[in-house]
Amino acid sequence: MPHRLNEITVGGRTIRWRETDPRSTTADRLSLLVLLHAFPLSAAMWEAQSDAFPGWRVIAPDIRGFRGPDGPAVQQPGEPTMQELATDVEHVLDSLGVPQAVIGGLSMGGYLTFALFRQAPARFKGLVLANTRASADSDEAKEGRRKMRALVERGGPAAVADDMLPKLLGATTRQDKPEVARHVRSLIEANSAEAIKGAIGAMMTRTDARPILAEIACPTLILAGEEDALIPVTAAEEMHRGIRDSQLVMLPRCGHLANLEQPDAFNAALGRFLRNQA
Ligand code: MLT
């Protein structure tokens, strides 16, 4: 898919993103769609979305420390908070000179979308929440994060891929689409243990976004996978109840990584939503 890598340096730190190659579109005026990736993948997971929406320029930042299989080496992330990661996204928007965009993310990308909304609600022309939840980590989830951190220290990204793949992909994908499992594994293994540990810390200390759901007044699309074993559809229903006039789309035969498992259905739902925002 036609895309290019772009970057800015802020305070000595480089922030990279993938974006639609402008030569691949015939539209003369483009609206901006920002897509934030899941844990522990990278912006490369949005390849099938990069030129799927005529008239839209798609920007997909690599969250601090993460990189795609074809990306250059990256600085290690340290221990950022979710709000600091949101500031990275703001730097990208500032560098593009774009005051407003449709902004969304999948799973961890959704947590980051909420963090960005918390600090910069005026940036949002529209909001997309895929396979994510508004609530913060429960004590049980935090315990799971500590185990994941120990696993990545012991076994590196490959051990994380072994552990997570059966949960990331729905039963249908695991049975019928082995190429998707291979692709997701390659995305996970392109990352460093430090990037994965940095994101674990940011996720387990993130703030509960349920109290801000009622403040979201921009058009909002919520997508959920019927076979999502990591974030149940009840989490999508909770966001749908809390966000005024939001649209909820349930994707059948789809697990946690909706855009990779059912790209046609995902793009059709997102495309319909974007046509009303352009
Ligand atoms: C993700 O897909 O981003 C993660 O599964 C989110 C999480 O672990 O909470």
Short mmCIF file of C-alpha atoms and ligand atoms in Angstrom, two decimals:
data_model
loop_
_atom_site.label_atom_id
_atom_site.label_comp_id
_atom_site.label_asym_id
_atom_site.label_seq_id
_atom_site.Cartn_x
_atom_site.Cartn_y
_atom_site.Cartn_z
CA MET A 1 0.00 0.00 0.00
CA PRO A 2 1.37 3.45 -0.80
CA HIS A 3 2.53 5.15 2.35
CA ARG A 4 5.55 7.04 3.55
CA LEU A 5 7.30 7.47 6.89
CA ASN A 6 7.51 10.95 8.35
CA GLU A 7 9.03 12.28 11.56
CA ILE A 8 9.55 15.28 13.80
CA THR A 9 12.00 15.80 16.63
CA VAL A 10 10.72 17.44 19.81
CA GLY A 11 12.94 17.98 22.84
CA GLY A 12 15.55 15.61 21.38
CA ARG A 13 12.98 12.84 20.86
CA THR A 14 11.89 11.66 17.41
CA ILE A 15 8.22 10.94 16.81
CA ARG A 16 7.47 8.92 13.66
CA TRP A 17 4.29 8.30 11.78
CA ARG A 18 3.11 6.58 8.63
CA GLU A 19 0.92 8.49 6.29
CA THR A 20 -0.91 8.13 3.02
CA ASP A 21 1.34 8.94 0.12
CA PRO A 22 -0.35 12.05 -1.36
CA ARG A 23 0.50 10.77 -4.86
CA SER A 24 -1.90 7.86 -4.22
CA THR A 25 -4.94 10.14 -4.04
CA THR A 26 -6.64 12.27 -6.64
CA ALA A 27 -8.50 14.48 -4.15
CA ASP A 28 -7.12 18.04 -3.97
CA ARG A 29 -8.33 18.73 -0.44
CA LEU A 30 -7.83 16.08 2.21
CA SER A 31 -9.40 15.76 5.65
CA LEU A 32 -7.23 14.22 8.34
CA LEU A 33 -7.80 10.85 10.00
CA VAL A 34 -5.44 9.89 12.85
CA LEU A 35 -5.31 6.20 13.78
CA LEU A 36 -3.57 5.02 16.97
CA HIS A 37 -2.34 1.45 17.18
CA ALA A 38 -2.89 -1.47 19.56
CA PHE A 39 -0.48 -3.07 22.03
CA PRO A 40 2.08 -4.46 21.27
CA LEU A 41 1.94 -3.74 17.54
CA SER A 42 2.82 -0.54 15.64
CA ALA A 43 1.44 1.90 13.09
CA ALA A 44 2.15 -0.78 10.47
CA MET A 45 -1.08 -2.49 11.59
CA TRP A 46 -3.04 0.24 9.72
CA GLU A 47 -1.70 -0.67 6.28
CA ALA A 48 -5.11 -1.76 4.96
CA GLN A 49 -6.59 1.55 6.09
CA SER A 50 -3.87 3.85 4.73
CA ASP A 51 -5.51 4.56 1.38
CA ALA A 52 -8.97 3.08 1.93
CA PHE A 53 -10.84 6.36 2.37
CA PRO A 54 -10.95 8.69 -0.66
CA GLY A 55 -10.46 12.32 0.35
CA TRP A 56 -8.78 11.39 3.65
CA ARG A 57 -5.14 11.68 4.57
CA VAL A 58 -4.43 8.92 7.09
CA ILE A 59 -1.79 9.57 9.76
CA ALA A 60 -0.70 6.66 11.96
CA PRO A 61 1.91 7.50 14.62
CA ASP A 62 4.14 4.85 16.18
CA ILE A 63 3.54 5.13 19.92
CA ARG A 64 6.77 5.93 21.79
CA GLY A 65 9.32 3.09 21.39
CA PHE A 66 7.29 1.08 18.85
CA ARG A 67 8.31 0.45 15.25
CA GLY A 68 7.09 -1.41 12.19
CA PRO A 69 9.06 -4.27 10.62
CA ASP A 70 10.24 -1.88 7.87
CA GLY A 71 10.94 1.05 10.22
CA PRO A 72 14.29 2.50 11.29
CA ALA A 73 15.66 1.94 14.80
CA VAL A 74 13.85 3.92 17.52
CA GLN A 75 14.77 5.51 20.83
CA GLN A 76 13.63 3.54 23.85
CA PRO A 77 10.60 4.97 25.58
CA GLY A 78 11.44 5.08 29.29
CA GLU A 79 8.25 5.05 31.36
CA PRO A 80 5.81 7.47 29.73
CA THR A 81 2.31 8.09 31.04
CA MET A 82 -0.69 7.84 28.73
CA GLN A 83 -1.02 11.65 28.91
CA GLU A 84 2.61 12.08 27.76
CA LEU A 85 1.90 9.76 24.85
CA ALA A 86 -1.12 11.94 24.03
CA THR A 87 1.17 14.97 23.96
CA ASP A 88 3.29 13.17 21.33
CA VAL A 89 0.18 12.93 19.13
CA GLU A 90 -0.50 16.63 19.69
CA HIS A 91 3.06 17.39 18.51
CA VAL A 92 2.36 15.48 15.30
CA LEU A 93 -0.86 17.44 14.70
CA ASP A 94 0.93 20.72 15.44
CA SER A 95 3.70 19.86 12.99
CA LEU A 96 1.09 19.24 10.30
CA GLY A 97 -0.61 22.56 11.09
CA VAL A 98 -3.92 20.77 11.51
CA PRO A 99 -6.15 22.09 14.29
CA GLN A 100 -8.76 19.33 14.05
CA ALA A 101 -9.01 15.76 12.84
CA VAL A 102 -11.06 12.62 13.16
CA ILE A 103 -9.01 10.75 15.77
CA GLY A 104 -9.34 7.20 16.89
CA GLY A 105 -7.60 4.08 17.97
CA LEU A 106 -7.87 0.39 18.57
CA SER A 107 -7.57 -1.01 22.09
CA MET A 108 -4.47 0.72 23.59
CA GLY A 109 -4.95 3.23 20.77
CA GLY A 110 -8.43 3.85 22.21
CA TYR A 111 -6.97 4.45 25.69
CA LEU A 112 -4.65 6.98 24.07
CA THR A 113 -7.55 8.57 22.20
CA PHE A 114 -9.35 9.12 25.51
CA ALA A 115 -6.15 10.62 27.02
CA LEU A 116 -5.90 13.01 24.07
CA PHE A 117 -9.57 13.95 24.36
CA ARG A 118 -9.03 14.67 28.06
CA GLN A 119 -6.31 17.25 27.33
CA ALA A 120 -7.39 18.58 23.93
CA PRO A 121 -11.11 18.03 23.22
CA ALA A 122 -11.15 20.83 20.63
CA ARG A 123 -8.85 18.75 18.40
CA PHE A 124 -11.63 16.27 17.73
CA LYS A 125 -13.77 16.59 14.65
CA GLY A 126 -14.85 13.02 15.19
CA LEU A 127 -13.84 10.09 17.35
CA VAL A 128 -13.36 6.38 16.58
CA LEU A 129 -13.11 3.76 19.32
CA ALA A 130 -12.35 0.22 18.15
CA ASN A 131 -12.06 -2.86 20.38
CA THR A 132 -11.42 -0.71 23.41
CA ARG A 133 -12.86 0.22 26.77
CA ALA A 134 -13.29 3.42 28.78
CA SER A 135 -12.55 1.97 32.21
CA ALA A 136 -9.07 1.86 33.76
CA ASP A 137 -7.30 -1.39 34.71
CA SER A 138 -8.88 -3.38 37.53
CA ASP A 139 -6.60 -4.82 40.24
CA GLU A 140 -6.78 -8.14 38.42
CA ALA A 141 -5.78 -6.50 35.12
CA LYS A 142 -2.84 -4.78 36.87
CA GLU A 143 -1.70 -8.15 38.17
CA GLY A 144 -1.87 -9.44 34.58
CA ARG A 145 0.29 -6.49 33.46
CA ARG A 146 2.94 -7.34 36.08
CA LYS A 147 3.01 -10.92 34.78
CA MET A 148 3.31 -9.63 31.20
CA ARG A 149 6.21 -7.39 32.24
CA ALA A 150 7.98 -10.38 33.82
CA LEU A 151 7.28 -12.44 30.68
CA VAL A 152 8.81 -9.85 28.35
CA GLU A 153 11.86 -9.54 30.62
CA ARG A 154 12.30 -13.33 30.54
CA GLY A 155 11.36 -14.18 26.98
CA GLY A 156 11.31 -10.94 24.98
CA PRO A 157 8.70 -9.97 22.37
CA ALA A 158 8.48 -13.54 20.97
CA ALA A 159 7.20 -14.81 24.32
CA VAL A 160 4.63 -11.99 24.38
CA ALA A 161 3.50 -12.98 20.89
CA ASP A 162 3.10 -16.62 21.98
CA ASP A 163 1.05 -15.55 24.96
CA MET A 164 -1.10 -12.94 23.28
CA LEU A 165 -1.83 -14.29 19.79
CA PRO A 166 -4.57 -16.71 20.88
CA LYS A 167 -6.30 -13.84 22.71
CA LEU A 168 -5.70 -11.12 20.12
CA LEU A 169 -7.28 -13.07 17.26
CA GLY A 170 -10.85 -14.34 17.18
CA ALA A 171 -11.67 -18.02 16.73
CA THR A 172 -12.65 -17.50 13.07
CA THR A 173 -9.36 -15.79 12.22
CA ARG A 174 -7.31 -18.40 14.05
CA GLN A 175 -9.06 -21.15 12.13
CA ASP A 176 -9.36 -19.61 8.66
CA LYS A 177 -6.63 -16.99 8.31
CA PRO A 178 -3.18 -18.27 9.38
CA GLU A 179 -1.58 -15.48 7.33
CA VAL A 180 -3.11 -12.90 9.71
CA ALA A 181 -1.57 -14.70 12.71
CA ARG A 182 1.83 -14.71 10.96
CA HIS A 183 1.52 -11.01 10.16
CA VAL A 184 0.55 -10.05 13.72
CA ARG A 185 3.45 -12.10 15.08
CA SER A 186 5.86 -10.26 12.78
CA LEU A 187 4.45 -6.89 13.95
CA ILE A 188 4.90 -7.84 17.62
CA GLU A 189 8.40 -9.24 17.15
CA ALA A 190 9.60 -6.09 15.38
CA ASN A 191 9.35 -4.27 18.74
CA SER A 192 11.81 -4.17 21.62
CA ALA A 193 11.17 -5.47 25.13
CA GLU A 194 11.61 -1.85 26.33
CA ALA A 195 8.81 -0.56 24.08
CA ILE A 196 6.48 -3.27 25.36
CA LYS A 197 7.38 -2.55 28.99
CA GLY A 198 6.90 1.19 28.48
CA ALA A 199 3.38 0.67 27.11
CA ILE A 200 2.49 -1.76 29.91
CA GLY A 201 3.32 0.99 32.43
CA ALA A 202 1.29 3.61 30.55
CA MET A 203 -1.73 1.30 30.30
CA MET A 204 -1.76 0.19 33.92
CA THR A 205 -1.56 3.76 35.25
CA ARG A 206 -4.12 5.28 32.86
CA THR A 207 -7.12 7.16 34.17
CA ASP A 208 -10.70 5.89 34.02
CA ALA A 209 -12.33 7.61 31.03
CA ARG A 210 -15.93 6.78 32.00
CA PRO A 211 -16.42 10.15 33.73
CA ILE A 212 -15.63 12.02 30.49
CA LEU A 213 -17.91 10.02 28.18
CA ALA A 214 -20.74 12.52 28.70
CA GLU A 215 -18.41 15.36 27.60
CA ILE A 216 -17.87 13.85 24.15
CA ALA A 217 -20.04 15.86 21.79
CA CYS A 218 -18.38 15.13 18.42
CA PRO A 219 -19.61 12.35 16.09
CA THR A 220 -18.36 9.04 17.49
CA LEU A 221 -18.08 5.58 15.97
CA ILE A 222 -17.60 2.56 18.22
CA LEU A 223 -16.52 -0.76 16.69
CA ALA A 224 -16.50 -4.10 18.46
CA GLY A 225 -15.60 -7.66 17.47
CA GLU A 226 -18.13 -10.32 18.38
CA GLU A 227 -15.29 -12.80 19.06
CA ASP A 228 -13.10 -10.35 21.01
CA ALA A 229 -11.68 -12.35 23.93
CA LEU A 230 -9.72 -9.42 25.40
CA ILE A 231 -12.34 -6.68 25.53
CA PRO A 232 -15.93 -7.89 25.70
CA VAL A 233 -18.69 -6.27 23.65
CA THR A 234 -20.21 -5.09 26.95
CA ALA A 235 -17.34 -2.54 27.12
CA ALA A 236 -18.41 -1.18 23.71
CA GLU A 237 -22.02 -1.05 24.86
CA GLU A 238 -20.99 0.90 27.96
CA MET A 239 -19.20 3.52 25.79
CA HIS A 240 -22.20 3.62 23.44
CA ARG A 241 -24.57 4.34 26.35
CA GLY A 242 -22.22 7.01 27.73
CA ILE A 243 -21.43 8.93 24.50
CA ARG A 244 -24.37 10.92 23.17
CA ASP A 245 -25.51 9.95 19.66
CA SER A 246 -22.61 7.53 19.19
CA GLN A 247 -22.89 4.76 16.61
CA LEU A 248 -22.07 1.19 17.57
CA VAL A 249 -21.10 -1.39 14.95
CA MET A 250 -20.62 -5.03 15.94
CA LEU A 251 -18.37 -6.97 13.56
CA PRO A 252 -19.17 -10.68 13.18
CA ARG A 253 -16.43 -13.36 12.87
CA CYS A 254 -14.03 -10.82 14.34
CA GLY A 255 -11.77 -10.84 17.39
CA HIS A 256 -9.74 -8.08 19.04
CA LEU A 257 -7.80 -6.85 16.00
CA ALA A 258 -10.82 -5.85 13.91
CA ASN A 259 -9.00 -3.88 11.20
CA LEU A 260 -6.61 -6.79 10.56
CA GLU A 261 -9.11 -9.63 10.93
CA GLN A 262 -12.04 -8.16 8.98
CA PRO A 263 -10.50 -5.24 7.02
CA ASP A 264 -13.37 -5.01 4.50
CA ALA A 265 -16.10 -4.80 7.16
CA PHE A 266 -13.96 -2.46 9.28
CA ASN A 267 -13.24 -0.15 6.35
CA ALA A 268 -16.87 -0.18 5.21
CA ALA A 269 -18.08 0.92 8.67
CA LEU A 270 -15.34 3.54 9.07
CA GLY A 271 -15.80 4.75 5.48
CA ARG A 272 -19.56 5.28 6.04
CA PHE A 273 -18.78 7.26 9.20
CA LEU A 274 -16.12 9.40 7.46
CA ARG A 275 -18.37 10.24 4.52
CA ASN A 276 -20.56 12.14 6.99
CA GLN A 277 -17.59 14.05 8.47
CA ALA A 278 -15.64 15.23 5.40
C1 MLT B 1 -4.28 -3.86 22.97
O1 MLT B 1 -4.69 -4.59 22.05
O2 MLT B 1 -3.91 -2.70 22.76
C2 MLT B 1 -4.20 -4.44 24.34
O3 MLT B 1 -4.74 -5.74 24.35
C3 MLT B 1 -4.88 -3.56 25.34
C4 MLT B 1 -4.77 -4.05 26.74
O4 MLT B 1 -3.94 -4.92 27.03
O5 MLT B 1 -5.50 -3.53 27.60
#
